[in-house]
mmCIF file of C-alpha atoms in Angstrom:
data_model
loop_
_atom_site.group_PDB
_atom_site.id
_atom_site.type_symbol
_atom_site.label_atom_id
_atom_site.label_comp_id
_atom_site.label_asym_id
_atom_site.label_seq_id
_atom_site.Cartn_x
_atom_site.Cartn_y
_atom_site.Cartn_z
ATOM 1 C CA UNK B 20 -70.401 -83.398 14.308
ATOM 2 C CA UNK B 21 -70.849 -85.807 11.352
ATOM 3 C CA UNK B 22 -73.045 -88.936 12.015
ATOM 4 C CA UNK B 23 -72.368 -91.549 9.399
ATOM 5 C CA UNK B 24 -75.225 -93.768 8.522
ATOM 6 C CA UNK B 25 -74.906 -97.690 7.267
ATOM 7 C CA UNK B 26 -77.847 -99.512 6.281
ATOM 8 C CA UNK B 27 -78.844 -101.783 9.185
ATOM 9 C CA UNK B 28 -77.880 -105.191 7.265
ATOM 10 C CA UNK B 29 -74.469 -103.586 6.882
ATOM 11 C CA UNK B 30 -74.104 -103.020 10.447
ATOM 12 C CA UNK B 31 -75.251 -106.336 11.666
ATOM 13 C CA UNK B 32 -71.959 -107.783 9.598
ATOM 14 C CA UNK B 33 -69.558 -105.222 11.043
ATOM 15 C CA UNK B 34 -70.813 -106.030 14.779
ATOM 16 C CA UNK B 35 -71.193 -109.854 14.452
ATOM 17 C CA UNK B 36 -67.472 -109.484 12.558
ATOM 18 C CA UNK B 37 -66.375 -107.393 15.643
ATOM 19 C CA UNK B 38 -67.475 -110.346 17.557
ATOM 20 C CA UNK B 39 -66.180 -112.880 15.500
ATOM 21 C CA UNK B 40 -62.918 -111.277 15.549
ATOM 22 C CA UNK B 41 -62.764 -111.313 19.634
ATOM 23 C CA UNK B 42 -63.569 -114.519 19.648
ATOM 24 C CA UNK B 43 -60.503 -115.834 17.232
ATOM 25 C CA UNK B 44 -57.666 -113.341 19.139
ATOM 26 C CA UNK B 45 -58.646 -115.352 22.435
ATOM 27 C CA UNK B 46 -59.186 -118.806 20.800
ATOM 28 C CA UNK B 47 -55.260 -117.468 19.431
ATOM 29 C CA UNK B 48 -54.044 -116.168 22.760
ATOM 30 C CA UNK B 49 -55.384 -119.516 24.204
ATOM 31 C CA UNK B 50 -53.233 -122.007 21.856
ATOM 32 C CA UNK B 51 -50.393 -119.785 22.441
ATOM 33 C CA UNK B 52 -50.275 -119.926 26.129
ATOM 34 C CA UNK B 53 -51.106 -124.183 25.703
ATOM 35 C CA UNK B 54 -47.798 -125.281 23.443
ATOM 36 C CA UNK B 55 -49.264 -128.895 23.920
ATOM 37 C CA UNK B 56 -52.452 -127.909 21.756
ATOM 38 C CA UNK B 57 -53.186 -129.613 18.558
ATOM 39 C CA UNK B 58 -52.311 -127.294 15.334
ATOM 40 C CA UNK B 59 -55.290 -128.283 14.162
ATOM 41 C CA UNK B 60 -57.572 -126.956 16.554
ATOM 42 C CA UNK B 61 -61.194 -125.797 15.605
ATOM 43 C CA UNK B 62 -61.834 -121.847 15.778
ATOM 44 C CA UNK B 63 -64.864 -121.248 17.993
ATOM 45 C CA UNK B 64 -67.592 -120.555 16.128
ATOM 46 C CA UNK B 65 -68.871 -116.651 16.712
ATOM 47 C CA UNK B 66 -71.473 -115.630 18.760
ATOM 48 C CA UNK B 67 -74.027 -113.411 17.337
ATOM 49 C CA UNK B 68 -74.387 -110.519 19.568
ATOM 50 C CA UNK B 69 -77.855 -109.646 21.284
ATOM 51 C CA UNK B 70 -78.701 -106.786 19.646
ATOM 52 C CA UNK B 71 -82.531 -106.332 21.339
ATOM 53 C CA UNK B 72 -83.076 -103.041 21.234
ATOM 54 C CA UNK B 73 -80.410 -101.324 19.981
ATOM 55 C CA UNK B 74 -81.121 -98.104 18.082
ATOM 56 C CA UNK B 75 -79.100 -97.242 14.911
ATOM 57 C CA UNK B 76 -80.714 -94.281 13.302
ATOM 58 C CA UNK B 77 -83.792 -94.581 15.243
ATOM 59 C CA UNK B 78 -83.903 -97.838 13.871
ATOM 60 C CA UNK B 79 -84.730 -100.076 16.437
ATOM 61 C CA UNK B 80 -83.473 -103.669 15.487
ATOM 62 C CA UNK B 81 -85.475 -106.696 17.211
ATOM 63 C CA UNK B 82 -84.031 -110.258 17.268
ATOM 64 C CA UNK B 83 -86.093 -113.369 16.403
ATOM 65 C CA UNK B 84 -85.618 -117.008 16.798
ATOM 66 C CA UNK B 85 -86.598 -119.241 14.485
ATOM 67 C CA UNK B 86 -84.604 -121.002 10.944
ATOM 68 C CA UNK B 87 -83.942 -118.257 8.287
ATOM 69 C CA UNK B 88 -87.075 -117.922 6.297
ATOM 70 C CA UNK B 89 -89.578 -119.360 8.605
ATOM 71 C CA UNK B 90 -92.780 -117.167 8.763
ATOM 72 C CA UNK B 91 -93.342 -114.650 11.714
ATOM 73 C CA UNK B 92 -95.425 -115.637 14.388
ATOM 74 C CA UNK B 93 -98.806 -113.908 14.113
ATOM 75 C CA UNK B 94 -99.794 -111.752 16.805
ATOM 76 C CA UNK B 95 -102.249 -112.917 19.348
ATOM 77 C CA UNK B 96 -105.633 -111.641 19.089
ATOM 78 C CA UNK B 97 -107.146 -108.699 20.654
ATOM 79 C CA UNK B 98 -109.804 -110.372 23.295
ATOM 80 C CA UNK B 99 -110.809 -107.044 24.164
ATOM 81 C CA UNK B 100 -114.458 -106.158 24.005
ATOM 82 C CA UNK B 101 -113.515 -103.418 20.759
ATOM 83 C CA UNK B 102 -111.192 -106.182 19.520
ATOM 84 C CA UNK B 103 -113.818 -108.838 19.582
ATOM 85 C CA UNK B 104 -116.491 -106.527 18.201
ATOM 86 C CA UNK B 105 -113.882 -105.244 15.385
ATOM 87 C CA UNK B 106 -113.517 -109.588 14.675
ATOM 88 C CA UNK B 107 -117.313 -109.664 14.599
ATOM 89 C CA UNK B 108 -118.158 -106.710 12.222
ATOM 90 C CA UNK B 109 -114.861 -108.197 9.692
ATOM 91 C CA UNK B 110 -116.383 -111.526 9.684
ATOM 92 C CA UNK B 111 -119.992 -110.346 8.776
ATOM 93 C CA UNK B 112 -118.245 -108.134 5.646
ATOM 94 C CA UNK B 113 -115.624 -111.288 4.788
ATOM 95 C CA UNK B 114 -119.320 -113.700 4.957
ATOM 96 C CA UNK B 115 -121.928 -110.527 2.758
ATOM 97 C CA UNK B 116 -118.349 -110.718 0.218
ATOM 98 C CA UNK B 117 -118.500 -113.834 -0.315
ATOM 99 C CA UNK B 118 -122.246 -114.597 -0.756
ATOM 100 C CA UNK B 119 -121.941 -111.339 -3.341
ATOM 101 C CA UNK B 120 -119.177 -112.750 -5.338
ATOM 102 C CA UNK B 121 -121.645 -116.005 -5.702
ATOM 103 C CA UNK B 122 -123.213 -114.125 -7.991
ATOM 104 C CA UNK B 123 -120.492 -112.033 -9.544
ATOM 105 C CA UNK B 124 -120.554 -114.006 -13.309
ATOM 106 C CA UNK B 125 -124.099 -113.907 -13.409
ATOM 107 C CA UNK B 126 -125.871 -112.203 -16.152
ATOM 108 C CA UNK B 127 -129.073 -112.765 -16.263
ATOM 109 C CA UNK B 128 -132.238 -113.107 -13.488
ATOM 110 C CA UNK B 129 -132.117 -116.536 -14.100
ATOM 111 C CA UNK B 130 -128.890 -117.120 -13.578
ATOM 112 C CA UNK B 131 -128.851 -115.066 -10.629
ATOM 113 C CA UNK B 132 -132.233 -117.481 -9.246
ATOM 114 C CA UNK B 133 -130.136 -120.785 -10.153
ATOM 115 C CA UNK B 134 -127.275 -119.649 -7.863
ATOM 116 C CA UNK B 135 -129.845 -118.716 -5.117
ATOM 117 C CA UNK B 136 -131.099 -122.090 -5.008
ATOM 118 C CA UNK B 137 -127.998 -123.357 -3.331
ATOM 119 C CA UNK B 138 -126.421 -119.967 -2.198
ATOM 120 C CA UNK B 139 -126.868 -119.418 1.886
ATOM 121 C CA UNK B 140 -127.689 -116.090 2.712
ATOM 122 C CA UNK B 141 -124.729 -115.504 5.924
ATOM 123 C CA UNK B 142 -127.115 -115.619 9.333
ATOM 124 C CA UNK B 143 -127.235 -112.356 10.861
ATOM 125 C CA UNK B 144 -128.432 -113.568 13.838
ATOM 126 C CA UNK B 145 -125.348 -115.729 14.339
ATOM 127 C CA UNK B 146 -122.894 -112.290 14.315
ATOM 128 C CA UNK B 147 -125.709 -110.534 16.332
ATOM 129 C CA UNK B 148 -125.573 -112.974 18.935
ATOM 130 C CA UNK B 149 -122.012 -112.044 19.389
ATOM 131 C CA UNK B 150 -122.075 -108.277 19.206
ATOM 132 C CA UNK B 151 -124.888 -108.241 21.971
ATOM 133 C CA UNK B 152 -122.992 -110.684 24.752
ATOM 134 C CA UNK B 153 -120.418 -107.621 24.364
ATOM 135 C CA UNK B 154 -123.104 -105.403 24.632
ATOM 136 C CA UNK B 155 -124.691 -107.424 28.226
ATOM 137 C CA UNK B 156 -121.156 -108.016 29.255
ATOM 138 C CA UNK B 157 -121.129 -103.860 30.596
ATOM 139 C CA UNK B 158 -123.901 -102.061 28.814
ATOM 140 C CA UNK B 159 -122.566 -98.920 30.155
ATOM 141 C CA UNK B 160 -119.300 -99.425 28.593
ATOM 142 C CA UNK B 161 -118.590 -97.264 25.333
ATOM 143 C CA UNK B 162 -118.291 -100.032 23.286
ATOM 144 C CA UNK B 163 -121.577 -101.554 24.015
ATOM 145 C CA UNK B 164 -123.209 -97.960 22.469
ATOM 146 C CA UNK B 165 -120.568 -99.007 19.188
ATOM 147 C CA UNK B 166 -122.172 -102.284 19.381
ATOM 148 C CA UNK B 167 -125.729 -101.825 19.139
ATOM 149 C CA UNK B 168 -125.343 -99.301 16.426
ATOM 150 C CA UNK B 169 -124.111 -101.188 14.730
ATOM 151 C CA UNK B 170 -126.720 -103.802 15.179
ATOM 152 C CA UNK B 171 -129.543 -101.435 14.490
ATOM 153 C CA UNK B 172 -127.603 -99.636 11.510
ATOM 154 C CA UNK B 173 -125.784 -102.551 9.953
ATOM 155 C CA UNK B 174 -127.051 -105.977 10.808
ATOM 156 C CA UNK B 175 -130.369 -105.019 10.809
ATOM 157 C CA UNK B 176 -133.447 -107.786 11.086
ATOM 158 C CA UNK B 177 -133.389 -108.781 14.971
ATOM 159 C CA UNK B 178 -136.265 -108.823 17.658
ATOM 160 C CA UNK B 179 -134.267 -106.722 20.520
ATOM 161 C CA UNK B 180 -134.928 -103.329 18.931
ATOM 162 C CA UNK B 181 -136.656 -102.134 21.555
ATOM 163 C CA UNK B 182 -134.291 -103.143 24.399
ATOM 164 C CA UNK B 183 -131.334 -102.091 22.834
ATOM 165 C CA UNK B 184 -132.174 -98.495 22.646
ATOM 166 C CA UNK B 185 -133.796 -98.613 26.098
ATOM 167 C CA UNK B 186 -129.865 -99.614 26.986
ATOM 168 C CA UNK B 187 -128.847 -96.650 24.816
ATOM 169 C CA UNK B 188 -131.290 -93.985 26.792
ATOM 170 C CA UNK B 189 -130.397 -95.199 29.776
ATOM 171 C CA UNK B 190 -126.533 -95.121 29.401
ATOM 172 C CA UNK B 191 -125.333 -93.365 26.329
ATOM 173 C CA UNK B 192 -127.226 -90.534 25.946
ATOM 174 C CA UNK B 193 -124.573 -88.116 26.570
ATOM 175 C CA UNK B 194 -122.426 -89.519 23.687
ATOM 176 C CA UNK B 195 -121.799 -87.872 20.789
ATOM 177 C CA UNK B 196 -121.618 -91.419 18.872
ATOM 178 C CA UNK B 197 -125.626 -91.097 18.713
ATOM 179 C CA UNK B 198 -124.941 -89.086 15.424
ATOM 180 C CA UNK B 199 -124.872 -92.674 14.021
ATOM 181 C CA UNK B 200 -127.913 -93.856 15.208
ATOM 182 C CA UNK B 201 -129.599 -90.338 14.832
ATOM 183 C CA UNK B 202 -129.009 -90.688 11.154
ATOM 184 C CA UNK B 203 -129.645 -94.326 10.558
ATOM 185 C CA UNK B 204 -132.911 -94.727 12.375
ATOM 186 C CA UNK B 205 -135.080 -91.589 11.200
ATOM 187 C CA UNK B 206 -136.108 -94.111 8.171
ATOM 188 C CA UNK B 207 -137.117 -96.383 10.514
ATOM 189 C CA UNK B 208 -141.027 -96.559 11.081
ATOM 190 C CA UNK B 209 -141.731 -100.033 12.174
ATOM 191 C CA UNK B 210 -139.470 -100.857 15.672
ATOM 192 C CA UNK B 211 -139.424 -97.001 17.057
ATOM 193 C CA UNK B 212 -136.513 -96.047 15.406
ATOM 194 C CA UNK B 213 -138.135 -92.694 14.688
ATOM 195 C CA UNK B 214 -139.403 -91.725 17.991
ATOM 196 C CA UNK B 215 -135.950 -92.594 19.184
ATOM 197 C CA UNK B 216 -134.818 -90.107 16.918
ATOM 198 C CA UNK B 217 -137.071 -87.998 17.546
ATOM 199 C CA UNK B 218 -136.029 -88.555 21.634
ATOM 200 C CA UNK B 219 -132.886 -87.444 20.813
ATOM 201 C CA UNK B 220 -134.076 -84.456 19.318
ATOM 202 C CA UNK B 221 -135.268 -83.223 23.061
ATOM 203 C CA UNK B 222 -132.868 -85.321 24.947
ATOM 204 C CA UNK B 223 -129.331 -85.326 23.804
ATOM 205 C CA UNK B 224 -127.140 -83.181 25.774
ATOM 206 C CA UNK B 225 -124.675 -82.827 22.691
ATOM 207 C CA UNK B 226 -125.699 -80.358 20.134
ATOM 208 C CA UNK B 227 -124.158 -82.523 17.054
ATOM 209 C CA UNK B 228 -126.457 -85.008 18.187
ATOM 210 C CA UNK B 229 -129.810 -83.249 18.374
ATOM 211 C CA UNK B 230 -128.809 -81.227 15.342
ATOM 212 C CA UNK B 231 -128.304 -84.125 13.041
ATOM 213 C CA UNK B 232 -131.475 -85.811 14.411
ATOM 214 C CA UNK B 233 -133.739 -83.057 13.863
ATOM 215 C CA UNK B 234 -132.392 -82.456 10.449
ATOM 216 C CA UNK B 235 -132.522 -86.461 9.419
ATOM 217 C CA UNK B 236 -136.303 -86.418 10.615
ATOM 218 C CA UNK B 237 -137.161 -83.765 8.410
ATOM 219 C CA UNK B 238 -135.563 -85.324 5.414
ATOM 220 C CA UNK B 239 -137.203 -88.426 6.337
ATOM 221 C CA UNK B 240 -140.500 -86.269 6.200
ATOM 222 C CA UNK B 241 -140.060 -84.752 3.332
ATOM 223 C CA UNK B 242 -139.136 -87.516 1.534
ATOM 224 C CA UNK B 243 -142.875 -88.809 2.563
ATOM 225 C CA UNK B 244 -144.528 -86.219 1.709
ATOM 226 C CA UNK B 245 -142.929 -86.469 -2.161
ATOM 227 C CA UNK B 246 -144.189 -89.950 -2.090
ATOM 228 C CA UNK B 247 -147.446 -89.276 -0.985
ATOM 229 C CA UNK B 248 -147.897 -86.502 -3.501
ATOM 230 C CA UNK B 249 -146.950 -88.845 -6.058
ATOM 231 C CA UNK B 250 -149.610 -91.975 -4.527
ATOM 232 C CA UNK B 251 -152.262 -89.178 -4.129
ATOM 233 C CA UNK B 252 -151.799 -88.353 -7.728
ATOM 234 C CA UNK B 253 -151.801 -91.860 -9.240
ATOM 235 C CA UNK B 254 -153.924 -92.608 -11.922
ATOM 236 C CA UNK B 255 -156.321 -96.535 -10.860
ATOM 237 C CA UNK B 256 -154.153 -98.204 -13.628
ATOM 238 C CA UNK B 257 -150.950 -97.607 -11.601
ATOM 239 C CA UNK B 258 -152.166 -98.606 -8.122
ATOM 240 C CA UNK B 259 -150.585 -102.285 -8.290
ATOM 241 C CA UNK B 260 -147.490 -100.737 -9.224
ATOM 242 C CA UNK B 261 -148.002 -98.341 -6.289
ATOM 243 C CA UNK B 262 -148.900 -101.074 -4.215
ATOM 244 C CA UNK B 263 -145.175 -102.595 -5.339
ATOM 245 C CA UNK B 264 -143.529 -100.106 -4.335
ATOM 246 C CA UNK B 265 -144.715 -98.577 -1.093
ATOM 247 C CA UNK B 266 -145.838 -101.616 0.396
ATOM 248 C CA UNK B 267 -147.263 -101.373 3.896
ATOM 249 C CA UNK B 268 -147.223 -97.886 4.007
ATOM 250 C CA UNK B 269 -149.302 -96.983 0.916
ATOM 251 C CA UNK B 270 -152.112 -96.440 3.108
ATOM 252 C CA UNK B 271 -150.251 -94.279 5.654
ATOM 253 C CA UNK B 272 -149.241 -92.395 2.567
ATOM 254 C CA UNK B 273 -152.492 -92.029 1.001
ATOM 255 C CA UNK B 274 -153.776 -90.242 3.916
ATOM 256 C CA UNK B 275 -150.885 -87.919 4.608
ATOM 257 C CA UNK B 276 -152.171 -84.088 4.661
ATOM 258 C CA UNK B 277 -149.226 -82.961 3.214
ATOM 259 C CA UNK B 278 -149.747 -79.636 3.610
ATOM 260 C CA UNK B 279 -149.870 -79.925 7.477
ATOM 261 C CA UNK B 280 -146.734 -81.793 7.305
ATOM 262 C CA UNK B 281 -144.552 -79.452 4.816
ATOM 263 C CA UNK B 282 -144.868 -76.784 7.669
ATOM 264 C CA UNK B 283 -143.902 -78.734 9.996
ATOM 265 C CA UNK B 284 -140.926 -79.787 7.643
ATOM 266 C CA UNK B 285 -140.063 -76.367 6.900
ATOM 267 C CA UNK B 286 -140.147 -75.559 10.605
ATOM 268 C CA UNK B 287 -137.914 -78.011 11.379
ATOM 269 C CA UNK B 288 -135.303 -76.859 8.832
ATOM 270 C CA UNK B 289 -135.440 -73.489 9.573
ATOM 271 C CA UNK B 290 -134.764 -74.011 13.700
ATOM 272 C CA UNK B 291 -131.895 -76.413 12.234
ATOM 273 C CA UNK B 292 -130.776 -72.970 10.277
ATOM 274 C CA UNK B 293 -131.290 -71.087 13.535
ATOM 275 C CA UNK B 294 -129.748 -73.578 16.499
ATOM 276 C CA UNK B 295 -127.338 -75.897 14.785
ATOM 277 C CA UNK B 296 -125.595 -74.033 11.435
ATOM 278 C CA UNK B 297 -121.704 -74.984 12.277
ATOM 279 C CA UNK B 298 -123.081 -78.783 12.905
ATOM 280 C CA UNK B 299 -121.007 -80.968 10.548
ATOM 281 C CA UNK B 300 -122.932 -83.034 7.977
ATOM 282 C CA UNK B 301 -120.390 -84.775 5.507
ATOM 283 C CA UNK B 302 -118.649 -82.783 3.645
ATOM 284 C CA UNK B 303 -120.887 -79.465 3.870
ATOM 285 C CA UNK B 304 -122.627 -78.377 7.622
ATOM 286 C CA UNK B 305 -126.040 -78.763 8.632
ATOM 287 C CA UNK B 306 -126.809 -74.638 8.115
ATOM 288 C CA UNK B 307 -125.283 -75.311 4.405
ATOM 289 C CA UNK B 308 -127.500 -78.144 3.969
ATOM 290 C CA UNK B 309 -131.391 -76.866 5.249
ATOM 291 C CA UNK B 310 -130.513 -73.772 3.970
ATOM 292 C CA UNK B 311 -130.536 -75.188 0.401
ATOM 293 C CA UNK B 312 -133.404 -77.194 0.858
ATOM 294 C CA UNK B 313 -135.351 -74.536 2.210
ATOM 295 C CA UNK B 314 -134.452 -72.336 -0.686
ATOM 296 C CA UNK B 315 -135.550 -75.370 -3.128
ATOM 297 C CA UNK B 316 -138.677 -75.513 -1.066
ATOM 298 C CA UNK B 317 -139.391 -71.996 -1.787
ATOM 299 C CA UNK B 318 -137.560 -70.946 -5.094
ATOM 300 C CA UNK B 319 -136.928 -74.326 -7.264
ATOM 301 C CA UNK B 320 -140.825 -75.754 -7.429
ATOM 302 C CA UNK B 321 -143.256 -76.180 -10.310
ATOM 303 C CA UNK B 322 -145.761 -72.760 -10.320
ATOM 304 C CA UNK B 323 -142.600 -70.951 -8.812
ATOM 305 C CA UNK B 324 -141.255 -68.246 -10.756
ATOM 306 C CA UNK B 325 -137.422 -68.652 -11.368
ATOM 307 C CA UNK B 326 -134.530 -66.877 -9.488
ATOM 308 C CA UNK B 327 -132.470 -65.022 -11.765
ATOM 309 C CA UNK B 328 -129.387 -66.391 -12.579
ATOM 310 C CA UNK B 329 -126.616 -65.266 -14.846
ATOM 311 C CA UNK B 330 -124.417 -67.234 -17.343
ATOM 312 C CA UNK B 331 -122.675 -67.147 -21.096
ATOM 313 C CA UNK B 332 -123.979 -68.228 -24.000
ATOM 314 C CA UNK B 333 -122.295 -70.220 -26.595
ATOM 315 C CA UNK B 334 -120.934 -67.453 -28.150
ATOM 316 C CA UNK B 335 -119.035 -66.102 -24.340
ATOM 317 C CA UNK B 336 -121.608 -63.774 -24.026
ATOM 318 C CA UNK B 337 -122.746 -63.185 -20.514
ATOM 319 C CA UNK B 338 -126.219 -62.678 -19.935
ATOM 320 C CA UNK B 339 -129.251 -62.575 -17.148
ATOM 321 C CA UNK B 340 -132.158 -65.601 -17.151
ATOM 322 C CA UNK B 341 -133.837 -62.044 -16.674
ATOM 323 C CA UNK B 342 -133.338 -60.634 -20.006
ATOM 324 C CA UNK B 343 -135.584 -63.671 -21.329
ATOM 325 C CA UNK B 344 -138.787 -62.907 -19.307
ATOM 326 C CA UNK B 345 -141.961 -63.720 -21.273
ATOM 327 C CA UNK B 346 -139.679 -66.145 -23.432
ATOM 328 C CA UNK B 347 -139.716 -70.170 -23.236
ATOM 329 C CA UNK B 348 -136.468 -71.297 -21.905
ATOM 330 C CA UNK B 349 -134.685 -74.316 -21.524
ATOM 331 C CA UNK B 350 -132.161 -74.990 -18.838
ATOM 332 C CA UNK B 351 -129.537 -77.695 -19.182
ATOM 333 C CA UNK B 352 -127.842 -77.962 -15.852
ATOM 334 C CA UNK B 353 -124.989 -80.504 -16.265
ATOM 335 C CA UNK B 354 -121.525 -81.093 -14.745
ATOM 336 C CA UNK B 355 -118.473 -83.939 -13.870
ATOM 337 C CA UNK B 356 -118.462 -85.680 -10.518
#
């Protein structure tokens, strides 16, 4: 069988011509049967037919009203609690856009300070507000759980820390959407956000979950304990600029046995080796990823001796880091991202 296909603006003409056609052969029958009609009698005019879904192709053609060229109506708007909370999280991005592009010509930091002067920061208690009445409206709901992370991930800054995740351990916790909050509260040392994380850890009943909390905490840890090593080792004239950069926690820092705490690091990594290898982190799993760091823990540190490696020289040469033993060597480790 041979289908023959006509653009859909083609067939419109040929069916309201059909039509058309119809129309004038009874408008013609009509005078003929009446010999007392006027000659100059009016065709009708044709009728466009209703073509509502009719499939050409599996094309299917929908009729509007409306005068040619008038815009479409827009579509109503979702006043579901995921459509609302989609409206709430565009309008905090459309507001953080344009207080950024405030500042886009500005070239200098004084510049940038004029601007601020009259610049309004958008309120992120104002779109907060509105993400948790979703959140109170069924706490239980999935949505809520989208909600409050991203409250506590995104809009950071409000008071209700504490009750929000108390909402979270009491309704979500078999979710696997705790990834998020797994990995965006294990920096978080002021409001709990750790010992949530650190909840999870024993808690979740999904194994992405506790495997991407565990292995968040010990980055957070180890990423610590290089900051303390670098405090502890400070000489007195760089303390303000210490002070600058650590804040709050330069005492917490300055008193961090770091030893005590890079086996406990390690630990962690290596039962996130052991119990959760085929967890997916990015682009790479979470086995990939403490592997490595365990083997730059153990292989890639000052006082270590190198792992052999082998390359080619300049000249195509291959050769073993091996074969210079004894020798000073520089390494240049470079590529393209």
């Amino acid at each position: 069988m041979i289908k023959h296909r006509f653009p859909v603006a083609a067939t419109l003409i040929i069916l309201a011509g059909c039509q058309s056609d119809r129309e004038n052969t009874a408008q013609s029958s009509t005078s003929a049967a009446a010999p007392g009609n006027s000659a100059h009698s009016v065709p009708a005019a044709p009728i466009a037919p209703d073509l509502s879904g009719f499939k050409l192709d599996n094309v299917t053609l929908h009729v509007t009203s409306g005068p040619p060229g008038a815009a479409p109506t827009p579509p109503e708007p979702d006043t579901s609690p995921a459509g609302r909370l989609a409206t709430v999280k565009q309008d905090y991005e459309d507001a953080i856009s344009a207080y950024s592009a405030l500042f886009k010509d500005a070239k200098t930091k004084e510049e940038r300070e004029v601007i601020s002067k009259d610049a309004k920061r958008p309120d992120v208690d104002t779109y907060r507000a509105r993400a948790r009445a979703i959140v109170d409206e069924d706490p239980a709901a999935p949505v809520a759980l989208d909600a409050i992370t991203w409250m506590l991930t995104n809009a950071r800054g409000g008071t209700d820390q504490a009750e929000l995740l108390a909402i979270v351990e009491k309704n979500h916790m078999q979710s696997d959407k705790l990834v998020g909050l797994a990995r965006g509260l294990s920096n978080d040392t002021k409001n709990g956000g750790q010992e949530f994380v650190q909840m999870l850890v024993e808690k979740s009943t999904n194994a992405n979950v506790r495997g991407t909390a565990l292995y968040s905490l010990a980055s957070e840890m180890q990423r610590d304990i290089d900051s303390a090593k670098s405090i502890q080792s400070a000489k007195e004239e760089d303390a303000d600029k210490m002070s600058k950069r650590y804040g709050a926690r330069l005492e917490t820092l300055k008193a961090l046995d770091v030893t005590a705490q890079q086996k406990q690091v390690d630990a962690m990594l290596e039962r996130t080796v052991k119990d959760f290898p085929d967890v997916a982190y990015g682009k790479t799993t979470l086995g990939e990823r403490a592997g490595a760091d365990l083997f730059e823990r153990n292989n890639l540190v000052v006082g270590k001796l190198a792992p052999d490696i082998e390359g080619e020289d300049l000249d195509g040469a291959k050769f073993h880091l091996a074969d210079y033993r004894g020798k000073i060597v520089l390494l240049d480790f470079w590529g393209n991202w």
